[in-house]
Amino acid sequence: MARSALRNPEEVTSKAPTPSAISDTATVVLFDFDGTLGDTETPAMIVAFWELAPYFPEASVAYLSEECMRTYVRDNAGKAFEFMVDVVEEDRKKAGLPSIEEVRAAGAEDPLVLAHVNEQRAKSGLPTIETTRALGKDILTLQKDETVEALATLAKPCPNVPGVLADLKALGYDFSIATTSGKPRVPVSVVACQYEEYFPPEKIHSGESDFEPPRFKPDPSVYLLAAEKTAALPANSVAVEDSTSGVGSAANAKMGLIVGYVGGSHISDENEDGHAGTLMAGERSDDGRGADIVVRDMRDLVPVVEHFKSVVGSGEKEGPVKFPRALLDGLVDKYWVDEARVVA
């Protein structure tokens, strides 16, 4: 399935409940889930990799190494599985190879590759490719089902997130989830992370499941929906994101503040500077806007949100949010921000 072009959100049909009255003063926090609230990107991407691995045109036992998997996880984290399938199908077509589903239906995978893939799948508690073939599911359905099964036991909170959610709640902030990922994947992960207190079903908004047709980031629809259902204006909302497509979605939705996050396990220490740079670059937004600030420790979100609330409350928010030097000096860990946005 190809990614759909962006469209006017009014043309998209939402399947979510009717919202309460919109407040023109409330500041709310809208979180991406995978790799932001939940440390789920790595296990979910490992499932995705071993679903597709037998069908890479260059697939061999030597090629499908641990390093190959790590690189694939890093480069594709935050992308919809449909997009990953499209890329493999295009590569197969260029190589003159039959489609993934044709190979799966005929059981025509390389036997040596299949044995290697099955061995790796077992490490995540997944059945063999031969077993899944008998289920008669297409690869998109299979990936969704197996990801849910894996995350039910492997999903865990990103560092310090439970305490941050408690702090935001104590300060009176409302918040919800704005994710590309579908249901029941995210609700299952919420339970595994023990987040039910903060994110009941009505506070989980999915670009895949809440729209017909699905709206994948960087389409703005899921952020617009989350702001609406959280009864806030987009301009008064804070988006928290770990992916370039997510930052693009938040920017296209005109969120008041976009906070990038690089503290998930799928972003290695050696890659965090580069990843922070891509989050700030705005390559996936219509107007080139990127993250306003990027943090490594989620605890730094709280003072940043408090500052944004004060700016909104003052009525002086014109143009990009500025960050006082004293605020930045008080953050507990590394951060990234355009120096032109820093004020005394």
Coordinates of C-alpha atoms in Angstrom, one line a residue:
M1 CA 0.0 0.0 0.0
A2 CA 1.5 3.3 -1.0
R3 CA 1.5 6.3 1.4
S4 CA -1.4 8.5 0.6
A5 CA -0.8 12.1 -0.4
L6 CA -1.7 14.7 2.2
R7 CA -5.2 16.0 1.9
N8 CA -7.4 18.5 3.7
P9 CA -8.2 17.0 7.1
E10 CA -11.9 18.0 6.5
E11 CA -12.0 15.4 3.7
V12 CA -11.0 12.6 6.0
T13 CA -13.5 10.6 7.9
S14 CA -12.7 10.1 11.6
K15 CA -14.1 7.1 13.5
A16 CA -13.3 8.7 16.9
P17 CA -16.0 9.9 19.3
T18 CA -17.4 13.4 19.3
P19 CA -15.2 15.8 21.4
S20 CA -16.0 18.0 24.3
A21 CA -16.0 21.8 23.9
I22 CA -12.7 23.3 22.7
S23 CA -10.8 25.5 25.2
D24 CA -9.0 28.5 23.8
T25 CA -6.6 28.6 26.8
A26 CA -5.8 25.1 27.8
T27 CA -2.2 23.8 27.2
V28 CA -2.2 20.0 26.4
V29 CA 0.5 17.5 25.6
L30 CA 0.1 15.1 22.7
F31 CA 2.5 12.2 22.6
D32 CA 3.6 9.9 19.9
F33 CA 3.8 6.4 21.3
D34 CA 6.4 4.2 19.7
G35 CA 9.9 5.3 20.8
T36 CA 8.5 8.2 22.7
L37 CA 6.2 6.9 25.5
G38 CA 6.9 3.2 24.9
D39 CA 10.2 1.7 24.2
T40 CA 8.6 -0.3 21.5
E41 CA 10.4 0.7 18.3
T42 CA 13.1 -1.8 18.6
P43 CA 11.0 -4.9 19.3
A44 CA 8.4 -3.9 16.7
M45 CA 11.1 -3.2 14.1
I46 CA 12.8 -6.5 14.7
V47 CA 9.4 -8.2 14.0
A48 CA 9.1 -6.1 10.8
F49 CA 12.7 -7.0 9.7
W50 CA 12.2 -10.7 10.1
E51 CA 8.8 -10.6 8.3
L52 CA 10.5 -9.0 5.2
A53 CA 14.0 -10.5 5.4
P54 CA 13.3 -13.5 3.2
Y55 CA 12.1 -11.2 0.4
F56 CA 14.9 -8.7 0.2
P57 CA 16.3 -9.2 -3.3
E58 CA 19.8 -9.6 -1.9
A59 CA 18.8 -11.9 0.9
S60 CA 21.3 -14.5 2.0
V61 CA 22.4 -16.0 5.3
A62 CA 25.5 -13.8 5.2
Y63 CA 23.6 -10.7 4.2
L64 CA 20.9 -11.0 7.0
S65 CA 23.4 -10.4 9.8
E66 CA 22.9 -8.8 13.2
E67 CA 24.5 -5.6 11.8
C68 CA 22.1 -5.6 8.8
M69 CA 19.1 -5.9 11.2
R70 CA 20.4 -3.0 13.4
T71 CA 20.9 -0.8 10.4
Y72 CA 17.5 -1.5 9.1
V73 CA 15.9 -0.9 12.5
R74 CA 17.7 2.4 12.8
D75 CA 16.9 3.6 9.3
N76 CA 13.2 2.6 9.3
A77 CA 12.1 3.3 12.9
G78 CA 8.9 5.4 12.8
K79 CA 7.9 4.4 9.3
A80 CA 4.7 2.5 8.5
F81 CA 5.2 -1.2 7.7
E82 CA 3.2 -0.5 4.5
F83 CA 5.9 1.8 3.4
M84 CA 8.6 -0.8 4.1
V85 CA 6.7 -3.4 2.0
D86 CA 6.4 -0.9 -0.9
V87 CA 10.2 -0.4 -0.8
V88 CA 10.9 -4.1 -0.9
E89 CA 8.4 -4.7 -3.7
E90 CA 9.9 -1.9 -5.8
D91 CA 13.4 -3.4 -5.3
R92 CA 12.1 -6.8 -6.3
K93 CA 10.5 -5.4 -9.4
K94 CA 13.7 -3.7 -10.4
A95 CA 15.5 -7.0 -9.9
G96 CA 13.0 -8.8 -12.1
L97 CA 11.7 -10.9 -9.2
P98 CA 8.1 -11.9 -8.4
S99 CA 6.1 -10.1 -5.7
I100 CA 6.3 -11.0 -2.0
E101 CA 2.9 -12.6 -2.0
E102 CA 3.6 -14.7 -5.1
V103 CA 6.7 -16.1 -3.4
R104 CA 4.8 -16.7 -0.1
A105 CA 2.0 -18.4 -1.9
A106 CA 4.3 -20.7 -3.7
G107 CA 6.6 -21.4 -0.8
A108 CA 9.5 -20.4 -3.0
E109 CA 11.8 -18.8 -0.4
D110 CA 15.4 -19.8 -0.4
P111 CA 15.5 -22.8 2.1
L112 CA 18.8 -21.7 3.7
V113 CA 17.6 -18.2 4.1
L114 CA 14.3 -19.5 5.5
A115 CA 16.1 -21.7 8.1
H116 CA 18.1 -18.7 9.2
V117 CA 15.1 -16.4 9.4
N118 CA 13.1 -18.9 11.4
E119 CA 16.0 -19.2 13.9
Q120 CA 16.0 -15.5 14.4
R121 CA 12.2 -15.2 14.6
A122 CA 12.2 -17.8 17.4
K123 CA 14.3 -15.4 19.5
S124 CA 11.2 -13.0 19.5
G125 CA 8.8 -15.9 20.2
L126 CA 7.6 -15.9 16.6
P127 CA 6.5 -19.0 14.7
T128 CA 8.2 -20.3 11.6
I129 CA 7.4 -18.8 8.2
E130 CA 6.0 -22.2 7.2
T131 CA 3.6 -22.1 10.2
T132 CA 2.4 -18.6 9.3
R133 CA 1.9 -19.5 5.7
A134 CA -0.8 -22.0 6.8
L135 CA -2.7 -19.2 8.4
G136 CA -3.5 -17.7 5.0
K137 CA -2.8 -14.1 6.1
D138 CA -1.2 -11.5 3.8
I139 CA 2.1 -10.1 5.1
L140 CA 0.5 -6.8 6.3
T141 CA -2.0 -8.6 8.5
L142 CA 0.6 -11.1 9.7
Q143 CA 3.0 -8.3 10.7
K144 CA 0.3 -6.4 12.6
D145 CA -0.8 -9.6 14.5
E146 CA 2.7 -10.7 15.3
T147 CA 3.8 -7.2 16.5
V148 CA 0.8 -7.1 18.9
E149 CA 1.8 -10.5 20.3
A150 CA 5.4 -9.5 20.7
L151 CA 4.6 -6.1 22.3
A152 CA 2.2 -7.6 24.8
T153 CA 5.3 -8.9 26.6
L154 CA 8.2 -6.8 25.3
A155 CA 6.8 -3.3 25.4
K156 CA 8.2 -1.2 28.3
P157 CA 8.2 2.5 29.2
C158 CA 10.9 4.8 27.8
P159 CA 13.3 6.0 30.6
N160 CA 11.7 8.3 33.2
V161 CA 8.3 8.5 31.3
P162 CA 6.1 7.2 34.2
G163 CA 7.4 9.9 36.5
V164 CA 7.0 12.5 33.9
L165 CA 3.4 11.5 33.2
A166 CA 2.7 11.7 37.0
D167 CA 4.3 15.1 37.2
L168 CA 2.3 16.5 34.2
K169 CA -0.9 15.1 35.7
A170 CA -0.1 16.7 39.1
L171 CA 0.4 20.0 37.4
G172 CA -3.0 19.8 35.8
Y173 CA -2.1 19.0 32.2
D174 CA -4.3 16.9 30.0
F175 CA -2.6 14.7 27.5
S176 CA -3.3 12.0 24.9
I177 CA -1.6 9.8 22.3
A178 CA -1.3 10.7 18.6
T179 CA 0.2 7.8 16.8
T180 CA 0.4 6.4 13.3
S181 CA 0.3 2.8 14.7
G182 CA -2.9 0.9 14.8
K183 CA -5.2 -0.6 17.3
P184 CA -4.9 -3.0 19.2
R185 CA -1.1 -2.6 18.9
V186 CA -1.0 0.7 20.9
P187 CA -3.6 -0.2 23.5
V188 CA -1.8 -3.5 24.1
S189 CA 1.5 -1.6 24.6
V190 CA -0.2 0.9 26.9
V191 CA -1.2 -2.0 29.1
A192 CA 2.2 -3.6 29.0
C193 CA 3.8 -0.3 30.0
Q194 CA 1.2 0.1 32.8
Y195 CA -0.1 3.4 31.4
E196 CA -3.8 2.7 31.6
E197 CA -4.2 5.4 34.3
Y198 CA -3.0 8.0 31.9
F199 CA -4.3 6.7 28.6
P200 CA -7.7 5.1 28.7
P201 CA -9.0 4.1 25.2
E202 CA -10.6 7.4 24.5
K203 CA -7.2 9.1 24.8
I204 CA -5.5 6.9 22.2
H205 CA -5.7 8.3 18.7
S206 CA -4.4 6.3 15.7
G207 CA -3.8 7.5 12.2
E208 CA -4.2 3.9 11.0
S209 CA -7.3 2.9 12.9
D210 CA -9.3 6.2 13.5
F211 CA -9.6 7.2 9.8
E212 CA -11.1 5.9 6.7
P213 CA -8.8 5.7 4.7
P214 CA -5.9 5.6 7.2
R215 CA -3.9 8.7 7.6
F216 CA -0.2 8.1 8.1
K217 CA 2.2 10.8 9.4
P218 CA 3.4 13.3 8.1
D219 CA -0.3 13.8 7.3
P220 CA -1.5 16.2 10.1
S221 CA -4.9 14.4 10.7
V222 CA -4.0 12.4 13.8
Y223 CA -2.6 15.4 15.6
L224 CA -5.6 17.6 14.6
L225 CA -7.8 14.8 15.9
A226 CA -5.9 14.4 19.2
A227 CA -6.0 18.2 19.9
E228 CA -9.7 18.3 19.2
K229 CA -10.5 15.3 21.4
T230 CA -8.3 16.7 24.1
A231 CA -10.3 19.9 23.8
A232 CA -7.5 22.2 22.9
L233 CA -6.4 24.4 20.0
P234 CA -3.5 23.1 18.0
A235 CA -1.6 26.3 18.6
N236 CA -1.8 25.7 22.4
S237 CA -0.7 22.0 22.1
V238 CA 2.7 20.5 22.6
A239 CA 3.7 17.5 20.4
V240 CA 6.3 15.1 21.5
E241 CA 8.0 13.1 18.8
D242 CA 10.9 10.8 18.0
S243 CA 10.6 10.5 14.2
T244 CA 10.9 12.9 11.3
S245 CA 7.5 11.9 9.9
G246 CA 6.0 12.6 13.3
V247 CA 7.6 16.0 13.5
G248 CA 6.3 16.6 10.0
S249 CA 2.8 15.6 11.1
A250 CA 2.9 17.9 14.1
A251 CA 4.3 20.8 12.0
N252 CA 1.6 20.3 9.3
A253 CA -1.0 20.4 12.1
K254 CA 0.4 23.7 13.3
M255 CA 1.1 22.5 16.8
G256 CA 2.3 25.3 19.1
L257 CA 5.4 23.6 20.3
I258 CA 7.2 20.5 18.9
V259 CA 9.6 18.7 21.3
G260 CA 11.8 16.1 19.7
Y261 CA 13.0 13.1 21.8
V262 CA 16.1 10.9 21.3
G263 CA 16.1 8.9 24.5
G264 CA 14.6 5.7 23.1
S265 CA 16.7 2.5 22.8
H266 CA 16.4 2.5 19.0
I267 CA 18.6 5.7 18.9
S268 CA 22.2 4.9 19.8
D269 CA 24.5 7.3 21.5
E270 CA 26.6 7.7 18.4
N271 CA 23.5 8.5 16.3
E272 CA 21.7 10.9 18.7
D273 CA 23.3 14.1 17.4
G274 CA 22.5 13.2 13.8
H275 CA 19.0 12.1 14.7
A276 CA 18.3 15.3 16.7
G277 CA 19.5 17.3 13.6
T278 CA 17.1 15.5 11.4
L279 CA 14.2 16.2 13.8
M280 CA 15.0 19.9 13.7
A281 CA 15.6 20.0 9.9
G282 CA 11.9 19.9 9.0
E283 CA 12.4 17.7 5.9
R284 CA 8.9 16.1 6.3
S285 CA 6.8 19.2 6.9
D286 CA 5.1 21.3 4.2
D287 CA 6.7 24.6 5.4
G288 CA 10.2 23.2 6.5
R289 CA 9.4 23.5 10.2
G290 CA 11.2 21.0 12.5
A291 CA 11.3 20.3 16.2
D292 CA 11.6 23.5 18.3
I293 CA 13.8 21.7 20.8
V294 CA 15.1 18.2 21.2
V295 CA 15.7 16.5 24.6
R296 CA 17.4 13.2 25.5
D297 CA 15.8 12.9 29.0
M298 CA 12.0 13.0 29.2
R299 CA 12.2 14.7 32.5
D300 CA 13.2 17.8 30.7
L301 CA 9.8 17.9 29.0
V302 CA 8.1 19.2 32.1
P303 CA 10.0 22.5 32.4
V304 CA 9.8 23.0 28.7
V305 CA 6.0 22.5 28.8
E306 CA 5.7 24.8 31.8
H307 CA 7.6 27.5 29.8
F308 CA 5.4 27.1 26.8
K309 CA 2.3 27.4 29.0
S310 CA 3.6 30.6 30.4
V311 CA 4.2 32.0 26.9
V312 CA 0.7 31.1 25.7
G313 CA -0.8 32.5 28.9
S314 CA 1.0 35.8 28.5
G315 CA -0.6 36.3 25.1
E316 CA 2.8 37.2 23.7
K317 CA 3.4 34.1 21.5
E318 CA 4.2 35.5 18.1
G319 CA 6.4 33.4 15.8
P320 CA 8.6 30.6 17.1
V321 CA 8.9 29.9 20.8
K322 CA 12.0 31.4 22.4
F323 CA 13.8 29.6 25.2
P324 CA 15.4 31.5 28.1
R325 CA 19.0 30.6 28.8
A326 CA 18.1 30.0 32.5
L327 CA 15.5 27.4 31.4
L328 CA 18.0 25.6 29.3
D329 CA 20.8 25.7 31.9
G330 CA 18.3 24.0 34.3
L331 CA 17.7 21.0 32.1
V332 CA 19.0 17.7 33.5
D333 CA 20.5 16.3 30.3
K334 CA 21.6 17.0 26.8
Y335 CA 19.4 19.1 24.6
W336 CA 19.5 20.6 21.1
V337 CA 18.1 24.0 20.1
D338 CA 18.8 26.6 17.5
E339 CA 20.9 29.3 19.2
A340 CA 18.8 31.9 17.5
R341 CA 15.9 30.8 19.6
V342 CA 17.8 31.3 22.9
V343 CA 17.2 34.5 24.9
A344 CA 18.6 36.0 28.0

